[in-house]
Structures are given as structure tokens and as C-alpha cells.
Amino acid sequence: MGDKANVVVIGGGPAGMTAASRIKRIHPEWRVMVFERSKYVSYAPCGIPYFLGGYAKDIEELVHYPLRVFKEERGIEVYTETEVVEAGNGFIRARFHDGSENTFSWEKLLIATGARPRIPPIPGVELSGVLTIRTLESGEEARRAVDEAKRIAIIGGGYIGLELADNLRRIGKSVMLFEMLPHVMPTLDADIAQLIEAELIRNGVDLHLGEALQALEGHKKVEKIVTDKGEYKVDLVFLATGVTPETHIAEMLGVRKGNTGAISTDPSMRTNLENVYAAGDNAEAINLVTGKPDWFPLAPVANKMGYVAGASISGIEATFPGALGTAITKVFDLEVARTGLTEERAIKEGFNPASVVIKANSRASYYPGGSPMTVKLIADRNTGRLLGAQIVGSDGVLARIDALAALIGKGGNVRDLFFSDLAYAPPFAPVWDPVIVAARVLLGKIEKE
């Protein structure tokens, strides 16, 4: 049945290319084929807002490895601008960019189709000038549109929405940001999100909270947005309303999905079908705090899932333990990071959370370059187990959230954090590090209760 492959990988993003590379390293004699709809593989869509902000001059700077590395150096057969239009037991049918089709047979299959933008079901989303950003081609289209626009609306106050606001203001655009929820960044608690909201306003973003988009209007091209609170003239609209798992291939095959809507897998990335695997933004993973299947559409998670899938497909026992959803972004002069559960999510998951919010300096007070830092810690009152953390500051946030993520991922408690042997020197931290101060306050709160 057509060309025969030992392994077919559908999707050339982080998970797909990591898995394909791992398989070829272990079994260089195997025939591994990758099918990707876009022109690029191994790229970073999270860099597109910064491409729009002028940090990268060429879109190809967002590509980790050029195509020739995979084809010539690693021996992977990569088909770009190719869509898999049918998948069945032991075969796929692919449509190439010239419209021709071919059928390929496989012994093992990896579904690494990632996630697609979630488009709100409202009138006008099909108008010209209404954009999403997920592929590098969409980034190229967005830059051309941004160059000609003055008034830009962003729908959605998550990571992408905030990064777009930052970068579009950086190049002098008038920016309105709409979020239907009461605060930006739903992965943060409201008391921390308000710090980001103040930063957005301070930098000239016209912020609209608790305001839902109802329609987009215009003659062929978008000219106006309509919400439940008003109407606004615009030249360009970015829909940054989140993503949803791309599971159409899984559905063709009858692969089981979990409660999150993503593909259900075991820790070795196997699905319910023999010799069919899934990894990346289309697959579930265990939440290390709750112990339940969850969904983490984040590049570091996708890469590791791909690494495990590649080993498993190759016959090497490997497992992906899970994730916390650790993430960091920059919003103008603020570094914003989080890991684990929010306080709100902890309550929903049945924990009895206690939390503290402290403010401290990022460095010794007399050493230049330091800045205020806000740390929120969340723990279970009954056990002292750390459940989550959120940090906002202008300096040194990354190292601290990473230390917390490592500890929370291993089930650490507040006392473990307080006695953690963190490094100290005046150019980097005060002698009482902000996260240690937060642990001390939270420990006192729990023990007092």
C-alpha cells in the first residue's frame, strides 16, 4: 500500500521532530516520515509576538533547525506543505501542496498535530484583518497587516494577548485589549493579575475587562468590533482567545480522548490503539499536583513528551511523569511567572489551601539594579504541601519560579522550601530571598492555625 515506513509522524512541531530525531538516533536503519502542513518544522510560534515587535528581522530566525538538518544529517523524510487527509489502521493518505496525493503504510504512528487557535463563534471572524497567530506563515501575514494598521484590538488576555500588547505598543501602535473574564491571565489569581493590569494601563494599553466580544463588522475587511458594552473602530483584530487540541487525526482512527478534550495516553505516550502514540499539545499529561490527567499546551512539555514517545516507539522503556504548567512571560517591564495550581483551582480540586502574598527586593537593598518582587505561595493547610506559586517582578523571576517548580513537582512542603539551600550574594538576592520570606510567612500562618 504505497510507500512503507517504519514510523509515520503527523506534525513537525516540537514533539514530532524531537520524537523523529530520537527514533533515528536509536534506529538509524528505520524509515521515519514526518508530515507537516506548514512550510516549516521545528519552529517556535511563541516567538511570533516578538517577531512583530521587531526583535527578529526574519521569520526564519524562529526556526530552531533548518529542514536540511533533519533530512540530510538525521535521515528523516520530511514532507512540508503536506496535509494528512485520511488515516486508518496501518495507513495514511497525504495531500501535497500541488494537489497530488499518495498513500503511505506505517508500522507505528505518532500523532503530534499540536493545537489550533480557538475561534469564537461570532459573526465576522472570516473578515480580512482578523488574525490568529499559530504558524510562522501566520506571523508573516500578521507583520504585513500590522505595518499598515494604527488601531489594533486584541481579543483575549492570556499569554499571547499580553505579549502582543507589549510588542505592538513597542512599535507605536494604538492597542485595545479585551478580556471577557474579570481579570487578565486566568492562570493567575486575581490579586496577582491586578499587578499586570496596572502595568498594561501604565504603558498605554486601553484595557477592557469583563467585556465580551459579540461581533466583528466591516465590508470585506474588519472595521469595527462590537462587544456587550460598546462598539469600537479598528484597523486590525488579533484573536488571542486560546487554543484547543488538534485531534482530527485521532478521531479518524478512533483514538480515545480524555476529559480535557486532548488525546488520552499512558505515561509512555501510548494511546488506546496498538502502535499508535500521541505527544505534544494534542495530548494529555498528568498534573503533578492533582495526580489527574490535565492539558499543558507548552513547548517544553511538548518537547519532553516527544522525547519519551521517540524512545517508546523505538522499544526503549520511557515514561513522562507529568507537568505543572510552569510558565513565564514579559509584560512591558514586568516578568510574570507561575507554576502549579492557582488558589482558585486548588479549591476546585478539593484542597484546603492557605496562601500568602509578600513583597520584597530582588537583590540586597544597597546593591544597584534590584527591584520590588511580589511572591504568592499556595499550600495545603492540612499537610503543608506546596500547591502553586506566582511571582511578578522586574528582575530575577525566572530562577525563583524554576526552583519552586522543581520542589513542587517533587511534592515538597512549605518547610522544605523554607530550609532550601538557595544561593546568596548581594548582586543576585538579599540574604533572606523573597521565596524564603514567603515560605516563612506561610509556615507561620499554617502552624498558627
XYZ file of N, CA and C in Angstrom, residues 287-291 321-324 339-340 351 378-380 382-388 402-418 420:
120
model
N -1.097 15.927 35.841
C -0.786 17.106 36.649
C -0.080 16.624 37.915
N 1.129 17.084 38.144
C 1.944 16.583 39.250
C 1.401 16.976 40.616
N 0.501 17.948 40.674
C -0.104 18.322 41.947
C -1.370 17.514 42.203
N -2.249 17.443 41.215
C -3.526 16.756 41.413
C -3.435 15.250 41.191
N -2.440 14.828 40.403
C -2.346 13.423 40.046
C -3.333 12.990 38.984
N 6.600 11.785 33.440
C 5.964 11.808 34.760
C 4.802 12.783 34.885
N 4.834 13.856 34.106
C 3.775 14.849 34.196
C 4.347 16.250 34.205
N 3.494 17.221 34.482
C 3.906 18.624 34.404
C 3.113 19.456 35.405
N 3.513 20.717 35.504
C 2.877 21.665 36.422
C 2.283 22.862 35.710
N 3.516 28.552 38.512
C 3.655 27.107 38.452
C 2.637 26.463 39.374
N 2.232 25.247 39.054
C 1.279 24.543 39.912
C -0.126 25.101 39.809
N -8.586 20.720 47.571
C -7.599 21.037 48.605
C -8.173 22.082 49.567
N 1.055 29.130 47.601
C -0.175 28.430 47.948
C 0.196 27.041 48.444
N -0.348 26.649 49.589
C -0.077 25.329 50.159
C -1.351 24.759 50.748
N -1.335 23.464 50.971
C -2.474 22.815 51.616
C -2.370 22.999 53.133
N -3.733 21.409 55.535
C -3.723 20.179 56.315
C -2.363 19.498 56.328
N -1.651 19.577 55.207
C -0.388 18.841 55.076
C 0.832 19.734 54.927
N 0.618 20.990 54.605
C 1.739 21.885 54.324
C 2.320 21.709 52.941
N 1.774 20.808 52.148
C 2.308 20.558 50.807
C 2.144 21.790 49.922
N 3.190 22.153 49.212
C 3.116 23.273 48.275
C 2.251 22.888 47.079
N 1.350 23.788 46.696
C 0.432 23.543 45.587
C 0.709 24.417 44.374
N 1.238 25.622 44.599
C 1.474 26.520 43.474
C 2.173 27.784 43.906
N 11.616 28.628 38.730
C 12.167 27.323 38.376
C 12.493 26.505 39.631
N 13.060 27.171 40.662
C 13.351 26.468 41.912
C 12.062 25.965 42.556
N 11.032 26.799 42.525
C 9.746 26.400 43.096
C 9.121 25.254 42.312
N 9.214 25.315 40.982
C 8.650 24.252 40.154
C 9.315 22.913 40.460
N 10.624 22.917 40.635
C 11.336 21.677 40.940
C 10.868 21.092 42.266
N 10.678 21.954 43.247
C 10.261 21.486 44.574
C 8.801 21.035 44.577
N 7.929 21.825 43.963
C 6.502 21.466 43.920
C 6.306 20.174 43.146
N 7.045 20.004 42.054
C 6.926 18.801 41.245
C 7.313 17.540 41.989
N 8.128 17.667 43.026
C 8.538 16.520 43.830
C 7.726 16.392 45.121
N 6.643 17.158 45.204
C 5.774 17.035 46.371
C 6.288 17.736 47.607
N 7.156 18.720 47.449
C 7.738 19.413 48.591
C 6.716 20.202 49.382
N 7.034 20.470 50.654
C 6.140 21.249 51.509
C 6.767 22.588 51.869
N 6.025 23.373 52.629
C 6.473 24.734 52.950
C 7.759 24.704 53.760
N 7.882 23.755 54.677
C 9.097 23.649 55.475
C 10.301 23.305 54.586
N 10.093 22.416 53.607
C 11.174 22.104 52.656
C 11.655 23.369 51.951
N 10.713 24.211 51.550
C 11.080 25.444 50.860
C 11.837 26.390 51.785
N 11.346 26.537 53.009
C 11.995 27.462 53.932
C 13.455 27.070 54.178
N 15.333 25.332 52.087
C 16.075 25.126 50.846
C 17.361 25.940 50.863
